[in-house]
Coordinates of C-alpha atoms in Angstrom, one line a residue:
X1 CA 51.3 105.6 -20.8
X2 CA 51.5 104.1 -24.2
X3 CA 50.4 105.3 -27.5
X4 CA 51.8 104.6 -31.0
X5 CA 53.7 108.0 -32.1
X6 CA 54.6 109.8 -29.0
X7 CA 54.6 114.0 -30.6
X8 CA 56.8 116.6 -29.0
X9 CA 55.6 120.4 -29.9
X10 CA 52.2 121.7 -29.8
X11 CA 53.1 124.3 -32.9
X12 CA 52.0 124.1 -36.3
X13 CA 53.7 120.7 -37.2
X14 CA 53.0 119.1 -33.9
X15 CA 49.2 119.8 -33.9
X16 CA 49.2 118.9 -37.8
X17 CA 50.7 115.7 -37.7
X18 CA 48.4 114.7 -34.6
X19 CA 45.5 115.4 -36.5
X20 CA 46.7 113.4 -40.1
X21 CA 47.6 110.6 -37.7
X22 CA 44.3 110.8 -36.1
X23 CA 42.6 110.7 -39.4
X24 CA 44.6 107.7 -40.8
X25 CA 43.5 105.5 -37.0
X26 CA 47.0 106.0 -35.7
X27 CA 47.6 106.6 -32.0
X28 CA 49.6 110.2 -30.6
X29 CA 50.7 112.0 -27.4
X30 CA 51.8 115.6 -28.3
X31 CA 53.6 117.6 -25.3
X32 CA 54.5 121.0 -25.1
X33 CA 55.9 123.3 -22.6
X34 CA 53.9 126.6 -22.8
X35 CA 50.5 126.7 -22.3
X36 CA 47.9 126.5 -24.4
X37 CA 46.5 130.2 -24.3
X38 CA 50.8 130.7 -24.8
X39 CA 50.2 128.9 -28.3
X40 CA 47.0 129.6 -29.3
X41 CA 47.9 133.8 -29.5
X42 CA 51.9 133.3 -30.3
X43 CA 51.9 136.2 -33.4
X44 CA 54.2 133.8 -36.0
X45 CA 53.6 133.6 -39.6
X46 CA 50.8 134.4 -41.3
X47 CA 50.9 133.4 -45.1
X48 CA 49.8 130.2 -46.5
X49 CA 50.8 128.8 -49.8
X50 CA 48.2 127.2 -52.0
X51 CA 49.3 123.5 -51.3
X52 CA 49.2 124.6 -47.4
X53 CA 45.4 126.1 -47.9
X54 CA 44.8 122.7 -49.9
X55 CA 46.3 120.4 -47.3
X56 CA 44.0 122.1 -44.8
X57 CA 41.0 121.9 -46.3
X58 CA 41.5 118.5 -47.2
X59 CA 41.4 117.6 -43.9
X60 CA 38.8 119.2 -42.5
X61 CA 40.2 122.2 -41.5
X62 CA 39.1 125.0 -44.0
X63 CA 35.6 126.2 -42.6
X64 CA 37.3 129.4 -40.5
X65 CA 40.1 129.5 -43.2
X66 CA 37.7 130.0 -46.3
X67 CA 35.4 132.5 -43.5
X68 CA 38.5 134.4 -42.5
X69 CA 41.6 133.9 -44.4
X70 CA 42.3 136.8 -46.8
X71 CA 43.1 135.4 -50.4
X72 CA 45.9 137.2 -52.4
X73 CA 46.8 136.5 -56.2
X74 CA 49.7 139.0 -55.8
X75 CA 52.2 140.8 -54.3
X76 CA 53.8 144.4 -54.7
X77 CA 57.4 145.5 -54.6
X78 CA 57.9 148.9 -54.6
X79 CA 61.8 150.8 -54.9
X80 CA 62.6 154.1 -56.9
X81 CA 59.6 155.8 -56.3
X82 CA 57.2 153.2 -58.3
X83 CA 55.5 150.4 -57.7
X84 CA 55.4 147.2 -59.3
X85 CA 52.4 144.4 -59.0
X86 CA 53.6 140.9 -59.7
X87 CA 50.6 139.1 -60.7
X88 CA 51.0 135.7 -59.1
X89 CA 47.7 133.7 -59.7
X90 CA 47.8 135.4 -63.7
X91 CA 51.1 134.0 -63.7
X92 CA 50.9 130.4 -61.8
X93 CA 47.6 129.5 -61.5
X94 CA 47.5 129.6 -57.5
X95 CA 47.7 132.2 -54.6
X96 CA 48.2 132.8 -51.1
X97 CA 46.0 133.4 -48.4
X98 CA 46.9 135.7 -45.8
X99 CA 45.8 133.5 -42.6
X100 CA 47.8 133.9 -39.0
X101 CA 49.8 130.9 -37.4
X102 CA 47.9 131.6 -34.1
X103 CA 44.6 130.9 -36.0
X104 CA 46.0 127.7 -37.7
X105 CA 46.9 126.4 -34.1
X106 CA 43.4 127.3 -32.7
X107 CA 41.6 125.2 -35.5
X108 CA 44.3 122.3 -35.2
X109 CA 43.9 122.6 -30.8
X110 CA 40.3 122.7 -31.3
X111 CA 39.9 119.4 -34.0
X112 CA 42.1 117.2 -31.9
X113 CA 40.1 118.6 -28.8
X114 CA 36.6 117.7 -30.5
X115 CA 38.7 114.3 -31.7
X116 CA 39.9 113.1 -27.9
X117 CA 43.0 113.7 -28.4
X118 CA 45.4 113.6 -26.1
X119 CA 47.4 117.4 -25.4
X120 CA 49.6 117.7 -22.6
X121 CA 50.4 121.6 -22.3
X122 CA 52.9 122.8 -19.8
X123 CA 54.7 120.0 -19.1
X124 CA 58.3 120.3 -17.9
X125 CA 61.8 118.5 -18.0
X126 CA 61.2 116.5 -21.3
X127 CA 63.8 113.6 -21.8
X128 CA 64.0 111.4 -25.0
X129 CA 65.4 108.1 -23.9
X130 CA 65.7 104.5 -26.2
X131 CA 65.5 106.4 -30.0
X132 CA 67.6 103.8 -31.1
X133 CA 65.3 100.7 -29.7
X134 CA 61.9 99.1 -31.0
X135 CA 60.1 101.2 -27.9
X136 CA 61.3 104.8 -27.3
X137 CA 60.8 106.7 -24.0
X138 CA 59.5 110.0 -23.4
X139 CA 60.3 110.9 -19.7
X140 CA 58.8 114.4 -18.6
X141 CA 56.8 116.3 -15.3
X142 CA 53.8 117.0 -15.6
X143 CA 51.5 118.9 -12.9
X144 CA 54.3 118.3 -10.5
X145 CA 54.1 114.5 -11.2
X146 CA 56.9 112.0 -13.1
X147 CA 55.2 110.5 -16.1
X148 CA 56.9 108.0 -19.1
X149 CA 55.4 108.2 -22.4
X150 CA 55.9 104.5 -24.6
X151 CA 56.3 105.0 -28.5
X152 CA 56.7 103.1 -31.7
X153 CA 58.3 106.7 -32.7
X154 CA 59.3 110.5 -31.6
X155 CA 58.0 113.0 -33.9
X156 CA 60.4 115.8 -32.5
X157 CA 58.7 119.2 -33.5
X158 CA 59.6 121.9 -30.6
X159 CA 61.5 124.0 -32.7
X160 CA 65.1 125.3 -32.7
X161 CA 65.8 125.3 -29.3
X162 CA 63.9 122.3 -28.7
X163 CA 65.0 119.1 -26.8
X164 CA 64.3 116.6 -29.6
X165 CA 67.1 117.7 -32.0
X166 CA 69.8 117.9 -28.7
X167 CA 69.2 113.9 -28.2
X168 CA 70.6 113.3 -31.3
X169 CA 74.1 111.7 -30.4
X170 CA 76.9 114.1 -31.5
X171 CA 78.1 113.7 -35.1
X172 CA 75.4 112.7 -36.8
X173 CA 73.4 115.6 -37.7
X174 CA 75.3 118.6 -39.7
X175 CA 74.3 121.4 -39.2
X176 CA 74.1 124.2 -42.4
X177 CA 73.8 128.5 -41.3
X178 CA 73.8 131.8 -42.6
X179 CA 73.5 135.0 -40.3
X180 CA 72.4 138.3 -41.7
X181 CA 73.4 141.5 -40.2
X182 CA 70.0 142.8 -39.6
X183 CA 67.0 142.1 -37.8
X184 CA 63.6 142.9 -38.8
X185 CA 61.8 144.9 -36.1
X186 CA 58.1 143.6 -36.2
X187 CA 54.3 145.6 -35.0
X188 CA 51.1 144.4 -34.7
X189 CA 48.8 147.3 -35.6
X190 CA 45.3 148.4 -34.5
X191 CA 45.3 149.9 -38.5
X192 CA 43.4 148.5 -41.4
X193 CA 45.8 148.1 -43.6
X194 CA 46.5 150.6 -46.5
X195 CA 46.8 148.1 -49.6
X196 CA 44.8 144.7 -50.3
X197 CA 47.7 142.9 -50.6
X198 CA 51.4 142.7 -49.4
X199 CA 53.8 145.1 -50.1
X200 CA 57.9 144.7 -50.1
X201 CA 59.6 147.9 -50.2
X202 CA 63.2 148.6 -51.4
X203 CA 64.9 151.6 -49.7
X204 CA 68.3 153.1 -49.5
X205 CA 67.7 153.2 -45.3
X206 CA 66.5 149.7 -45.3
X207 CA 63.9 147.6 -46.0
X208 CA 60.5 147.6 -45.2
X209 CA 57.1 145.4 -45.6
X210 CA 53.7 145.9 -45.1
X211 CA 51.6 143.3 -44.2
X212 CA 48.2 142.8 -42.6
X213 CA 46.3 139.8 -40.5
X214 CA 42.5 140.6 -40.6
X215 CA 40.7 143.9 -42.3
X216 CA 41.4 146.0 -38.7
X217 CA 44.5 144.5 -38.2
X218 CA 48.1 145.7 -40.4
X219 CA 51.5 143.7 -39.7
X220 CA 54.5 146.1 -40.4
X221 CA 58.0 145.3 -40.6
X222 CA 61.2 147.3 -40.9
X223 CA 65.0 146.2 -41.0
X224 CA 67.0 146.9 -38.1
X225 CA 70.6 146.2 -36.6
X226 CA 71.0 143.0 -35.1
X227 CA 71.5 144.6 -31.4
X228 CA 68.5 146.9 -31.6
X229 CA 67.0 147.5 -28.3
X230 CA 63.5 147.8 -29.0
X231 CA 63.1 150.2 -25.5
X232 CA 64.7 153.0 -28.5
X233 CA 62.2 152.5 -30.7
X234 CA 59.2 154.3 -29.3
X235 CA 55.8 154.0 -31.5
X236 CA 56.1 157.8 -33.1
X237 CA 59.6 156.3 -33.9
X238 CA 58.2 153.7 -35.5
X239 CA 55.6 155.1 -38.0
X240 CA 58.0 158.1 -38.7
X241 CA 60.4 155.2 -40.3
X242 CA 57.6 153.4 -42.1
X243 CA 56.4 156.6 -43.8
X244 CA 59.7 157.5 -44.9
X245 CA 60.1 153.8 -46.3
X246 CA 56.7 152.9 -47.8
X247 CA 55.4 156.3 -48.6
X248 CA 57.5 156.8 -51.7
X249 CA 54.5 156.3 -54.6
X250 CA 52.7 159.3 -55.4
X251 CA 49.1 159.5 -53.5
X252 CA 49.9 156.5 -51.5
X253 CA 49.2 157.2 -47.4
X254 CA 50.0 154.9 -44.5
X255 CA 47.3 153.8 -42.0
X256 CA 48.4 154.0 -38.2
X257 CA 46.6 153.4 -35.3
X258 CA 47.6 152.2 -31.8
X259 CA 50.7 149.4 -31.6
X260 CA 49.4 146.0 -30.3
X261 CA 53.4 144.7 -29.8
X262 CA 56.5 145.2 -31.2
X263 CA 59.1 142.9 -31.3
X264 CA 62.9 142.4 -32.8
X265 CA 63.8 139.3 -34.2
X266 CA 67.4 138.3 -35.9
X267 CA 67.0 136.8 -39.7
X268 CA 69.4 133.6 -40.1
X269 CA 69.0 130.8 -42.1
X270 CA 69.7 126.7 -40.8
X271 CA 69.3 123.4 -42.2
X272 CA 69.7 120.4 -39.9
X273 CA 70.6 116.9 -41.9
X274 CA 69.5 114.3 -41.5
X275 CA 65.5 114.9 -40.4
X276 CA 66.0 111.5 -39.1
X277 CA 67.7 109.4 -36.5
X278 CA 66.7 105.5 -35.7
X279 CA 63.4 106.2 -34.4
X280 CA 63.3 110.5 -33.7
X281 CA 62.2 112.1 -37.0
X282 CA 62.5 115.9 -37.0
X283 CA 60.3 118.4 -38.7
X284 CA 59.5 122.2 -38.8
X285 CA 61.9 124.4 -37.2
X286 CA 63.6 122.0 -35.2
X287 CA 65.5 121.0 -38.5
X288 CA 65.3 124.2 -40.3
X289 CA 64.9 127.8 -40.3
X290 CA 63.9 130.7 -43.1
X291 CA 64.4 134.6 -42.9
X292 CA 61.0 135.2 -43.2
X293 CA 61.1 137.6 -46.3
X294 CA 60.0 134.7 -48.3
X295 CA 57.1 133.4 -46.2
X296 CA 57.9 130.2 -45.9
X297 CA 58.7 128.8 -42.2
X298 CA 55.4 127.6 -41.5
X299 CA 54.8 126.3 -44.9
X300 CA 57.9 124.2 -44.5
X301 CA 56.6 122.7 -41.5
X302 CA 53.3 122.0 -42.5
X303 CA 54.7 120.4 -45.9
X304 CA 57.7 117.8 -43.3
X305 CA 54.6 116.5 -41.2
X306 CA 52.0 116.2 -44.6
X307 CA 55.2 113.7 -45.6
X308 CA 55.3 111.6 -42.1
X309 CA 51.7 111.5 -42.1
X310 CA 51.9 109.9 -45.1
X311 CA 54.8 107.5 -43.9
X312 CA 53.7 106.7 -41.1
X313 CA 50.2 105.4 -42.6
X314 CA 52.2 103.7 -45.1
X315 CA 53.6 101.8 -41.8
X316 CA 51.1 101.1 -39.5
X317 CA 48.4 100.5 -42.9
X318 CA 50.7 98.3 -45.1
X319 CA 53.8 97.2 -43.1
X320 CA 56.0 99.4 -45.5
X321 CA 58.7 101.6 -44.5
X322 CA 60.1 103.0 -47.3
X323 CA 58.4 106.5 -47.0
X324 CA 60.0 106.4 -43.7
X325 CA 63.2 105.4 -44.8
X326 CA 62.9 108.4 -47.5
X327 CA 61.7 110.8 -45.5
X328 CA 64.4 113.1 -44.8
X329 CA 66.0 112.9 -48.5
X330 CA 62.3 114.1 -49.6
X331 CA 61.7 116.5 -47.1
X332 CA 64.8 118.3 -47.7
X333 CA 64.2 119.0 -51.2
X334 CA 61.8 121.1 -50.5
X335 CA 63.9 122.5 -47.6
X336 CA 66.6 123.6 -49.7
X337 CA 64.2 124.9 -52.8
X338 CA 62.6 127.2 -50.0
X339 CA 66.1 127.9 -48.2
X340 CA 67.4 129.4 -51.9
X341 CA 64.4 131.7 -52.3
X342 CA 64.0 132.8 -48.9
X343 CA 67.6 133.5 -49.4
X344 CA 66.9 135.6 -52.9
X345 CA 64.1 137.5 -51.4
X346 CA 66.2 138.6 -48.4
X347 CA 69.4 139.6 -50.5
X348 CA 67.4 141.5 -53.0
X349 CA 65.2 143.6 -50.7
X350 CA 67.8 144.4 -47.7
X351 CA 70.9 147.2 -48.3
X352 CA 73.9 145.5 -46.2
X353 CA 76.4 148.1 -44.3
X354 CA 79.1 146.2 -46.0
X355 CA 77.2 146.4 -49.6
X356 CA 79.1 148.7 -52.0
X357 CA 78.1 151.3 -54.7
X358 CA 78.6 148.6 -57.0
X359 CA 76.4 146.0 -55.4
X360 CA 73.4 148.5 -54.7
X361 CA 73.2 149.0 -58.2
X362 CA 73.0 145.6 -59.1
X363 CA 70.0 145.1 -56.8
X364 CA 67.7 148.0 -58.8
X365 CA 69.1 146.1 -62.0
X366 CA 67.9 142.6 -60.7
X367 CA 64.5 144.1 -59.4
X368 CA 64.2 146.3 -63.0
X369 CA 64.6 143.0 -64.7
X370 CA 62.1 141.2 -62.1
X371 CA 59.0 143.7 -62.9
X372 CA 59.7 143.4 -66.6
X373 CA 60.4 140.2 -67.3
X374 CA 57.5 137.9 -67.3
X375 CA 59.6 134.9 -67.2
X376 CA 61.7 135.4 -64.3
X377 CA 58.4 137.2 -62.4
X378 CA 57.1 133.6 -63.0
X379 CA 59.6 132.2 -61.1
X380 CA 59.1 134.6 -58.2
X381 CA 55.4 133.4 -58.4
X382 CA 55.9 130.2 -58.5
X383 CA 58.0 129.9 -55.7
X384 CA 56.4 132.4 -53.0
X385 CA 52.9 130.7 -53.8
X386 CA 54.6 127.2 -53.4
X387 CA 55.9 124.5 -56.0
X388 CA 53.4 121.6 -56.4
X389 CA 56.3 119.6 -56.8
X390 CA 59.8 120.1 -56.1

């Protein structure tokens, strides 16, 4: 099989950069492991920045997003008993729209379905073979059969513990990681949610957000120890915690209803440089990773593959390849900006077992001076809604 970008990763970035490629008359393969009903209900992120909501509508993609996608111009944080609205399209300009991964993948699986294009779901034993030659290899099973996919070029966007990144001869990539010592312990509700918009909660037994994906549905999260067993944390457990960490404003009540999962995930953060080797260019999680306090994974990896797109048309269109070339000295600008505030958002809201009196204090300073200081509230806004330019 031949085709002119050969695209490993049916996730966010994979689908996205199909369907750019697609729209600029560029050939792609993209191959994933799971299965499509897998990806199309995977519960991931679920908030867009305003040049993520722009990108998708430019291309098509914004009908169910405009119908469905809940539009936010702010965001609460609440600690000491008040809370405190930071007023993010007052202050910016722009918002966020409250919009699930698992629904940006259906639209992206159903446009390059509608298009012809060519998804290969469930396909096994993926090898990357000749990145450093005019035609790479993609070797992989597929329905029990040995197939070869022929490339110009790998886009490798399967994730952390994806093969793309591995094929990557040693030394080449360095590798940049912080690990927090909590997890956030994650349920989907059957709740409509109790406030129109987010809400990040600052407590002295953890923190806490409150979340939602549709008008029925509430997304709740509260920090944890890395080693929680989630079998100890039956549901009664669960909304007993919340309560006690999101019911502290006056007059202010929790919805609950019936838990739809529950989940524990570690918080770390990773950059991977280079995003490029010869012809393997890596984007999304496969080169990077966010705690995901400031919600900006799956912006990242929609903003990598809006850049390839870009390069690769610049390519194939006009025989230039300095996009491509630039690529990953581009891409991780915006890496890093996001890396910093995800960063800032995670050790502002979280109490640390190793934090003293001392540093506890200096957190209800910083977040004192945050909700009365339009200036650095700006800064909050403009990065959690997204820089237009970084």
């Amino acid at each position: 099989m031949r085709t002119q970008v050969g695209i490993v990763g049916a996730g966010p970035a994979g689908l996205l950069l199909s369907h750019l490629l697609h729209r600029s008359g560029i050939d792609s393969v993209v191959l994933e492991r799971r299965s499509r009903e897998y990806v199309e209900h995977r519960v991931r992120a679920g908030v867009l920045e305003q040049g993520s909501v722009d990108l998708l509508r430019r291309t098509g993609l914004g009908d169910r997003l405009d119908r469905e996608g809940l539009r936010h111009e702010g965001i609460e944080l609440r600690f000491g008993g008040t809370a405190h609205r930071v007023a993010m399209t007052e202050l910016t300009g722009r918002a966020i729209t409250v919009y699930g991964q698992q629904e940006v993948v259906k639209d992206l699986i159903a446009a390059r379905t509608a298009a012809g294009g060519e998804l290969r779901f469930e396909v096994e034993d993926v090898r990357l073979a000749g990145l450093d030659r005019a035609s790479p290899v993609i070797r992989y099973r597929h329905q029990g059969r040995e197939e070869e996919l022929h490339c110009d070029f790998v886009a490798g966007c399967d994730g952390s513990h994806g093969v793309s990144r591995s094929a990557v001869p040693p030394g080449v990539l360095t590798e940049y990681e912080r690990q927090y010592p909590f997890a956030w312990l994650g349920v989907l509700a059957a709740a409509a949610p109790a406030a129109e918009e987010l809400i990040y909660a600052h407590h002295d037994r953890g923190f806490a957000l409150h979340s939602m994906r549709s008008p029925e549905i509430s997304r709740l999260y509260l920090q944890v120890e890395p080693d929680t067993d989630i079998a100890d944390w039956p549901d009664d457990r669960i909304w007993s915690e919340l309560r006690t960490r999101l019911e502290t404003v006056p007059g202010w009540s929790l919805n609950t209803g019936p838990i739809l999962e529950k989940s524990v995930t570690g918080m770390r953060s990773l950059v991977v440089e280079p995003m490029r080797w010869e012809r393997l260019f890596l984007a999304g999680d496969a080169v990077h990773i966010v705690p995901p306090t400031g919600a900006k994974g799956m912006n990242l990896a929609l903003a990598d593959v809006a850049l390839l797109g870009d390069a690769f048309a610049a390519w194939y269109q006009e025989g230039r390849d300095d996009l491509l070339t630039g690529y990953s000295d581009t891409a991780l600008r915006r890496v890093w900006r996001a890396q910093h505030f995800s960063w800032w958002m995670t050790s502002l809201l979280h109490r640390l077992e190793t934090q003293d009196p001392y540093e506890a204090k200096l957190q209800i300073s910083t977040l004192h001076y945050l909700t009365s200081s339009r200036a650095y509230a700006t800064s909050l806004a403009e990065n959690y809604v997204g820089l237009a330019e970084v």
